Structure formats: C-alpha cells, structure tokens
Amino acid sequence: MAKSKTESPKDGALNLSDLGSDVSKAIVFPDSHFGLESAVWSNAQRIADLLPVDIKVFGDLTEEDVALAVDKAKGAEFQAKNWAEYSTAISRYLKALYKVREKQAEVSENVAEARVQQAELEKNLSTSLANLESKFRQIVGGSRSALAGIQDDLQISLERIASQYSQGKAKKQEKLQTETVKKEPTPYEEQTNALVDRFRQLREQRYEGGSLGITQRVKKVG
Amino acid sequence: MQTAYFHRAYWSYENNLGIAKIHYPALGIFALLFENGIPITNVNFLDKQEFSYYWQKYQKQGITLHLGMKVGIDTELTKVIDKENLFKFTDINLEVKLENNARYFRPLDGEWTEFEDDVFVEYKPCDSLIDVR
C-alpha cells in the first residue's frame, strides 16, 4: 500500500483534528477506485490502539500473531468466566447484604417500637398508680379523720362520764362524811362497846397476862 | 516470609521451558528464559522482537510457547530469601544478586551470569500481572 501523502501524527491517539475539517484525516471513507486509503487504515489502527489490548488491523499476519491471538482469546475468555462468576457472586453477596441490612433495620425498628410501647405502658402504669395512691391517701385520710372525730367524741364522752363519775363519787363521799360526822353513837352501839370492854377486862383478869395469847401462856407453863 | 510473583509469561508446560517474569519490589520486574528448571538467560520483555525470536526458535523445534494469560494458573507466588542484596528463589532454582547496579543470576549454587542489555523495570503493583509491558 502506498504511503498516504498526509502523514497522520504518530502519537497513537486521535486528536481534535480528526473531528475537524481536514477530509484526508477523517474517518469517513473518501471516494476511491482502489478500496480504502491507507490513511483510513492508519486511523483504524489508531482506533484499535485506543483499546487496552495490542491488536493488528492491517499488514501481514504471521503464525505467531495468530497463536498469540488464540492465547489472548483464551485468556480473555478465562477472565470473562472469572468476571462472570465474580459478578454473580457479588450480586448474590450484595443481595444477601441488603437482606441482612433490611433485617437489621427491622430488628432496630422492632426494638424501638418495643421501647415506645414499654414507655407507654410505664406511663399508664405510673398514672394509674398515682391515681390509686391518691385514692388510697384520700381513703386513709378520710378514715383517719373520721376515726379522729369519733375518738374525739369518744374522749369527750369518756371525759364526761369520768367527770360525772368522779363528781358522783365525791358527792357520795361528801354525803357519807357529813353523815358520819353528824351521827352520834346509837344506844345499841354504846351497849355493844361496853360489852366488848367488859369481856376483855374479864379475860385479862382471868389470865393474869392480860392481853397475852394462848401460845405465850403455854410457853410459861412449860 | 517474602514472596515474589512468578509469571510463566511465554511458556510450554509440556516441555517445561519458556520465558518467565518475576515481580519483586527490590529487583523490579525482569524476565528469564528457563529450560528444564534452569535459568538460561535474561530476556528484555519490553522488546517484542525478542519475544518473537524465542517463539520462532522453539516453534521450529516443534515447541509452541503459550502466552500465560491465566492469573492464578500461569502466575504463582514464590518464596524469596533476601540476604544482603542476594535473593534466593528456592522454589524455582534461582539466585539473583545486585552489584554496582548490575544484576547477576545463577541456578542455586551455579555460575554467576550477568544480565545482558539489562533493562530495569521499576516494580509497581499493577492492575494486571499479565498486561505488564
């Protein structure tokens, strides 16, 4: 193939002029009776060179080139297989991870809900406990005050009774005292006293010792 | 333990020979021609002509060298014992030393041979072990 009259820059990459107005550098195939011009081929090569692999698009191919291409194809297939397996594995992994996260979120949600419910229950419990306690206090207080009232009444009446009793007692005593003070010994009483005295005198005379008891007397004899 | 990547870049498994690349930070990336487990000479893998030369040479003997394109099959990790600029690759029967900025290699306890037209390729962790040019 003849060398193109406008040698394209050999930097291996397309540049802006490829997109510009210069038709000879364009990727668009110019009209030709003898197939594609070499400039077009070198553009094709340059495009191929943009790929991350080393590929011939024109010139002569040796057996070596073919063998290497076969090896490269095998290697690429091997990589493709690995990547495909990796891809399915990763997608499985990500799905599972997503599930895990979802479940974790569910667990956290449940925990939070339980917390709220527990707080609600605690709140209810505390209000009803407070209500009950106030009721209890009311009842206890009421009963205490009632008891106290009754006790007061009781005390009052007890005091009254006690004072009545003591008054009555005092009156009776007084009455009794005045009566005894007033009372002169009756003739019957005097007579009895005289009889007792006489009896004592007689006994004293009889047993010389006077007022000595019977045991003392027995001792004297012994 | 230190390791290097051993890549059978241009290899015939039936005949156990070919060109292997070794990726190791302290030594850069280099290629050696092995025959039956014995390192024969270094190869400038940046030069396509040099690769082609060996491909055609072995092809004429009826041996086809295949591009090692399968990571994990054509590449493997090999143990490196690094002792004062002397690097022993015991698994692949190779010793390399660095002296005055020149590299020498030998089979374990063999004769030292200097690298010919030595091209230093800086080691870098690359996207693809296979696509190192």
Coordinates of C-alpha atoms in Angstrom, one line a residue:
Chain A
M1 CA 0.0 0.0 0.0
A2 CA 1.2 3.5 -0.8
K3 CA 2.1 5.8 2.0
S4 CA -0.5 8.5 2.4
K5 CA 0.5 12.0 1.3
T6 CA -0.7 13.5 4.6
E7 CA 1.1 11.5 7.3
S8 CA -1.0 11.5 10.4
P9 CA 0.6 12.3 13.8
K10 CA 2.1 9.1 15.2
D11 CA 1.2 9.7 18.8
G12 CA -1.2 6.8 18.6
A13 CA -4.2 8.7 19.8
L14 CA -7.0 10.5 17.9
N15 CA -6.8 14.3 18.3
L16 CA -9.2 17.1 17.7
S17 CA -8.2 17.5 14.1
D18 CA -9.7 14.1 13.4
L19 CA -13.0 15.6 14.1
G20 CA -12.1 18.8 12.2
S21 CA -12.4 19.9 8.6
D22 CA -9.4 18.1 7.1
V23 CA -11.0 15.4 5.0
S24 CA -7.8 13.5 4.4
K25 CA -7.6 12.7 8.2
A26 CA -11.3 11.9 8.5
I27 CA -12.5 8.5 9.5
V28 CA -15.1 9.0 6.8
F29 CA -14.0 6.9 3.8
P30 CA -13.1 9.0 0.8
D31 CA -14.3 8.0 -2.7
S32 CA -11.7 5.8 -4.2
H33 CA -11.5 3.2 -7.0
F34 CA -8.9 1.1 -5.1
G35 CA -10.6 0.5 -1.8
L36 CA -9.8 2.3 1.4
E37 CA -6.9 4.6 1.5
S38 CA -4.0 3.8 3.8
A39 CA -4.7 6.9 5.9
V40 CA -8.0 5.4 6.7
W41 CA -6.3 2.2 7.7
S42 CA -4.0 4.0 10.0
N43 CA -6.9 5.7 11.5
A44 CA -8.4 2.3 12.0
Q45 CA -5.2 1.2 13.6
R46 CA -5.1 4.2 15.8
I47 CA -8.6 3.5 16.9
A48 CA -7.6 -0.1 17.6
D49 CA -4.7 1.2 19.6
L50 CA -7.1 3.0 21.8
L51 CA -8.2 -0.3 23.1
P52 CA -6.3 -1.5 26.1
V53 CA -5.0 -4.5 24.0
D54 CA -2.5 -4.9 21.3
I55 CA -4.3 -5.8 18.1
K56 CA -3.2 -5.6 14.4
V57 CA -5.8 -4.4 12.0
F58 CA -3.6 -4.3 8.9
G59 CA -0.3 -5.6 7.5
D60 CA 0.8 -9.2 7.4
L61 CA -0.1 -11.7 10.0
T62 CA 2.3 -14.4 11.0
E63 CA 1.5 -17.8 12.5
E64 CA 2.8 -16.3 15.7
D65 CA 0.3 -13.4 15.7
V66 CA -2.5 -16.0 15.2
A67 CA -1.2 -18.2 18.0
L68 CA -0.9 -15.3 20.3
A69 CA -4.3 -14.0 19.4
V70 CA -5.7 -17.5 20.2
D71 CA -3.9 -17.4 23.6
K72 CA -5.2 -13.9 24.3
A73 CA -8.7 -15.0 23.4
K74 CA -8.4 -17.9 25.8
G75 CA -7.0 -15.6 28.5
A76 CA -9.8 -13.1 27.9
E77 CA -12.4 -15.9 28.0
F78 CA -10.8 -17.1 31.2
Q79 CA -11.1 -13.6 32.6
A80 CA -14.6 -13.3 31.3
K81 CA -15.6 -16.5 33.1
N82 CA -13.9 -15.3 36.2
W83 CA -15.6 -11.9 36.0
A84 CA -19.0 -13.6 35.3
E85 CA -18.6 -15.8 38.3
Y86 CA -17.4 -12.9 40.4
S87 CA -20.4 -10.8 39.2
T88 CA -23.0 -13.4 40.1
A89 CA -21.2 -14.0 43.4
I90 CA -21.1 -10.3 44.1
S91 CA -24.7 -9.8 43.2
R92 CA -25.6 -12.7 45.5
Y93 CA -23.5 -11.2 48.2
L94 CA -25.0 -7.7 47.7
K95 CA -28.5 -9.1 47.7
A96 CA -27.7 -11.1 50.9
L97 CA -26.1 -8.0 52.4
Y98 CA -29.2 -6.0 51.5
K99 CA -31.3 -8.6 53.2
V100 CA -29.1 -8.5 56.2
R101 CA -29.3 -4.7 56.4
E102 CA -33.1 -4.9 55.9
K103 CA -33.4 -7.4 58.7
Q104 CA -31.1 -5.4 60.9
A105 CA -33.3 -2.4 60.2
E106 CA -36.4 -4.4 61.1
V107 CA -34.8 -5.5 64.3
S108 CA -33.9 -2.0 65.3
E109 CA -37.4 -0.8 64.3
N110 CA -38.9 -3.6 66.5
V111 CA -36.7 -2.7 69.3
A112 CA -37.6 1.0 69.1
E113 CA -41.3 0.1 68.9
A114 CA -41.0 -2.1 71.9
R115 CA -39.3 0.8 73.7
V116 CA -42.1 3.1 72.8
Q117 CA -44.7 0.6 73.9
Q118 CA -42.9 -0.1 77.1
A119 CA -42.7 3.7 77.8
E120 CA -46.4 3.9 77.1
L121 CA -47.1 1.0 79.5
E122 CA -44.9 2.6 82.1
K123 CA -46.7 5.9 81.7
N124 CA -50.1 4.2 82.0
L125 CA -48.9 2.3 85.0
S126 CA -47.5 5.3 86.7
T127 CA -50.6 7.4 86.1
S128 CA -52.9 4.7 87.4
L129 CA -50.6 4.0 90.3
A130 CA -50.6 7.7 91.1
N131 CA -54.4 7.7 90.9
L132 CA -54.6 4.7 93.1
E133 CA -52.2 6.2 95.6
S134 CA -54.2 9.4 95.7
K135 CA -57.4 7.4 96.2
F136 CA -55.7 5.4 98.9
R137 CA -54.5 8.5 100.6
Q138 CA -57.9 10.0 100.4
I139 CA -59.5 7.0 101.9
V140 CA -56.8 6.6 104.6
G141 CA -57.0 10.3 105.3
G142 CA -60.8 10.2 105.4
S143 CA -60.9 7.2 107.6
R144 CA -58.2 8.8 109.9
S145 CA -60.1 12.0 110.3
A146 CA -63.4 10.1 110.8
L147 CA -61.6 7.9 113.4
A148 CA -60.1 11.0 115.0
G149 CA -63.6 12.6 115.1
I150 CA -65.0 9.5 116.7
Q151 CA -62.1 9.3 119.0
D152 CA -62.6 12.9 120.0
D153 CA -66.3 12.2 120.6
L154 CA -65.4 9.1 122.5
Q155 CA -62.9 11.0 124.5
I156 CA -65.3 13.8 125.2
S157 CA -68.0 11.4 126.3
L158 CA -65.4 9.4 128.3
E159 CA -64.3 12.6 130.0
R160 CA -67.9 13.5 130.7
I161 CA -68.5 10.1 132.1
A162 CA -65.4 10.3 134.1
S163 CA -66.2 13.7 135.5
Q164 CA -69.7 12.6 136.2
Y165 CA -68.4 9.6 138.0
S166 CA -65.9 11.5 140.0
Q167 CA -68.4 14.1 140.8
G168 CA -70.9 11.5 141.8
K169 CA -68.2 9.8 143.9
A170 CA -67.2 13.0 145.5
K171 CA -70.7 13.9 146.3
K172 CA -71.3 10.5 147.8
Q173 CA -68.2 10.7 149.8
E174 CA -69.1 14.1 151.0
K175 CA -72.5 12.9 151.9
L176 CA -71.1 10.0 153.7
Q177 CA -68.6 12.1 155.6
T178 CA -71.2 14.6 156.6
E179 CA -73.4 11.7 157.7
T180 CA -70.7 10.1 159.9
V181 CA -69.7 13.4 161.3
K182 CA -73.3 14.2 162.1
K183 CA -74.0 10.7 163.5
E184 CA -73.9 10.2 167.3
P185 CA -73.3 6.7 168.7
T186 CA -76.6 4.9 169.0
P187 CA -77.5 3.4 172.3
Y188 CA -77.1 0.0 170.7
E189 CA -73.6 0.8 169.6
E190 CA -72.7 2.0 173.1
Q191 CA -74.1 -1.0 174.6
T192 CA -72.1 -3.3 172.3
N193 CA -68.8 -1.4 173.0
A194 CA -69.4 -1.7 176.7
L195 CA -70.0 -5.4 176.4
V196 CA -66.8 -5.9 174.5
D197 CA -64.8 -3.9 177.0
R198 CA -66.2 -5.8 179.9
F199 CA -65.4 -9.1 178.2
R200 CA -61.8 -8.0 177.7
Q201 CA -61.4 -6.9 181.2
L202 CA -62.8 -10.2 182.4
R203 CA -60.4 -12.2 180.3
E204 CA -57.4 -10.1 181.4
Q205 CA -58.3 -10.7 185.0
R206 CA -58.6 -14.4 184.4
Y207 CA -55.3 -14.9 182.6
E208 CA -53.0 -12.5 184.6
G209 CA -51.0 -11.7 181.5
G210 CA -53.8 -9.7 180.2
S211 CA -53.5 -9.4 176.5
L212 CA -51.1 -12.4 176.1
G213 CA -52.2 -15.0 173.6
I214 CA -52.7 -18.7 174.2
T215 CA -49.3 -19.8 172.9
Q216 CA -47.5 -17.5 175.3
R217 CA -49.4 -18.9 178.1
V218 CA -48.4 -22.5 177.0
K219 CA -44.8 -21.4 177.0
K220 CA -45.0 -20.1 180.5
V221 CA -46.4 -23.3 181.8
G222 CA -43.5 -25.3 180.1
Chain B
M1 CA 8.2 -14.6 54.7
Q2 CA 8.7 -12.6 51.5
T3 CA 7.3 -13.6 48.2
A4 CA 7.5 -12.6 44.6
Y5 CA 5.1 -13.2 41.7
F6 CA 6.4 -15.8 39.2
H7 CA 4.6 -15.5 36.0
R8 CA 5.0 -18.0 33.2
A9 CA 4.5 -15.4 30.5
Y10 CA 5.6 -17.4 27.5
W11 CA 5.6 -21.0 28.4
S12 CA 5.3 -24.6 27.2
Y13 CA 4.1 -26.7 30.0
E14 CA 4.7 -30.0 28.1
N15 CA 8.4 -29.2 27.7
N16 CA 8.8 -27.3 30.9
L17 CA 10.5 -24.3 29.3
G18 CA 9.9 -20.7 28.3
I19 CA 10.2 -17.2 29.5
A20 CA 9.0 -16.3 33.0
K21 CA 8.6 -12.9 34.5
I22 CA 9.4 -12.2 38.1
H23 CA 7.8 -9.3 40.0
Y24 CA 9.7 -8.4 43.2
P25 CA 10.0 -5.0 44.7
A26 CA 13.7 -5.0 45.4
L27 CA 14.6 -6.2 41.9
G28 CA 11.9 -4.7 39.8
I29 CA 10.3 -6.7 37.0
F30 CA 12.5 -9.0 35.0
A31 CA 12.2 -11.9 32.6
L32 CA 14.4 -15.0 32.3
L33 CA 14.4 -17.9 29.9
F34 CA 14.2 -21.2 31.7
E35 CA 14.9 -24.7 30.3
N36 CA 14.0 -27.7 32.5
G37 CA 14.1 -25.6 35.6
I38 CA 17.4 -24.0 34.9
P39 CA 17.7 -20.2 34.2
I40 CA 19.5 -19.7 30.9
T41 CA 19.4 -16.0 30.0
N42 CA 17.6 -12.9 30.7
V43 CA 15.1 -11.5 28.2
N44 CA 14.1 -7.9 27.6
F45 CA 10.4 -8.3 27.7
L46 CA 9.8 -4.8 26.5
D47 CA 11.1 -5.7 23.1
K48 CA 8.5 -7.6 21.1
Q49 CA 11.2 -8.7 18.7
E50 CA 13.0 -10.6 21.5
F51 CA 9.8 -12.4 22.4
S52 CA 9.2 -13.2 18.7
Y53 CA 12.7 -14.5 18.4
Y54 CA 12.2 -17.1 21.1
W55 CA 8.7 -18.0 19.9
Q56 CA 10.1 -18.8 16.4
K57 CA 13.2 -20.5 17.7
Y58 CA 11.1 -23.0 19.7
Q59 CA 8.4 -23.3 17.1
K60 CA 11.0 -24.7 14.7
Q61 CA 11.8 -27.4 17.3
G62 CA 8.1 -28.1 17.4
I63 CA 7.5 -26.4 20.7
T64 CA 4.8 -23.8 21.0
L65 CA 5.2 -21.2 23.7
H66 CA 1.8 -20.0 25.0
L67 CA 1.0 -16.6 26.5
G68 CA 0.4 -17.1 30.2
M69 CA -3.0 -15.3 30.4
K70 CA -4.5 -17.1 33.4
V71 CA -3.9 -15.4 36.7
G72 CA -3.6 -18.0 39.4
I73 CA -2.7 -20.7 37.0
D74 CA 0.1 -19.1 34.9
T75 CA 1.1 -17.0 37.9
E76 CA 2.1 -18.2 41.3
L77 CA 3.7 -16.8 44.5
T78 CA 7.2 -18.0 45.1
K79 CA 9.3 -17.7 48.3
V80 CA 12.2 -15.2 48.4
I81 CA 15.0 -15.3 50.8
D82 CA 16.5 -11.8 50.9
K83 CA 20.0 -11.6 52.4
E84 CA 22.3 -8.6 51.8
N85 CA 21.5 -8.0 48.1
L86 CA 21.4 -11.7 47.4
F87 CA 18.0 -13.0 46.6
K88 CA 17.3 -16.7 46.7
F89 CA 14.2 -18.1 44.9
T90 CA 14.5 -21.6 46.2
D91 CA 11.2 -22.9 44.6
I92 CA 12.4 -22.0 41.1
N93 CA 16.1 -22.8 41.3
L94 CA 17.3 -19.2 41.0
E95 CA 19.5 -16.8 42.8
V96 CA 19.9 -13.1 41.8
K97 CA 22.3 -10.6 43.1
L98 CA 22.6 -6.9 42.8
E99 CA 26.2 -5.5 42.4
N100 CA 27.1 -2.0 41.3
N101 CA 23.7 -1.5 39.7
A102 CA 24.1 -4.6 37.6
R103 CA 22.1 -7.8 38.2
Y104 CA 23.5 -11.3 38.1
F105 CA 21.7 -14.6 38.2
R106 CA 22.6 -18.3 38.6
P107 CA 20.9 -21.6 39.3
L108 CA 21.2 -22.4 43.0
D109 CA 25.0 -22.8 43.6
G110 CA 25.8 -22.5 39.9
E111 CA 27.9 -20.0 38.0
W112 CA 27.0 -16.3 38.1
T113 CA 25.9 -14.8 34.8
E114 CA 25.4 -11.1 34.3
F115 CA 22.1 -9.8 32.8
E116 CA 22.6 -8.9 29.2
D117 CA 21.4 -5.5 28.0
D118 CA 19.8 -5.2 31.4
V119 CA 16.6 -3.2 31.3
F120 CA 15.4 -2.1 34.7
V121 CA 11.7 -2.0 35.0
E122 CA 10.6 -0.4 38.2
Y123 CA 8.4 -2.7 40.3
K124 CA 4.9 -1.4 40.8
P125 CA 1.8 -3.2 42.0
C126 CA -0.1 -3.3 38.7
D127 CA -3.7 -3.7 37.8
S128 CA -2.9 -6.8 35.8
L129 CA 0.1 -9.0 36.2
I130 CA -0.5 -10.2 32.7
D131 CA -0.5 -6.9 31.0
V132 CA 2.9 -5.6 32.1
R133 CA 4.7 -4.3 29.1

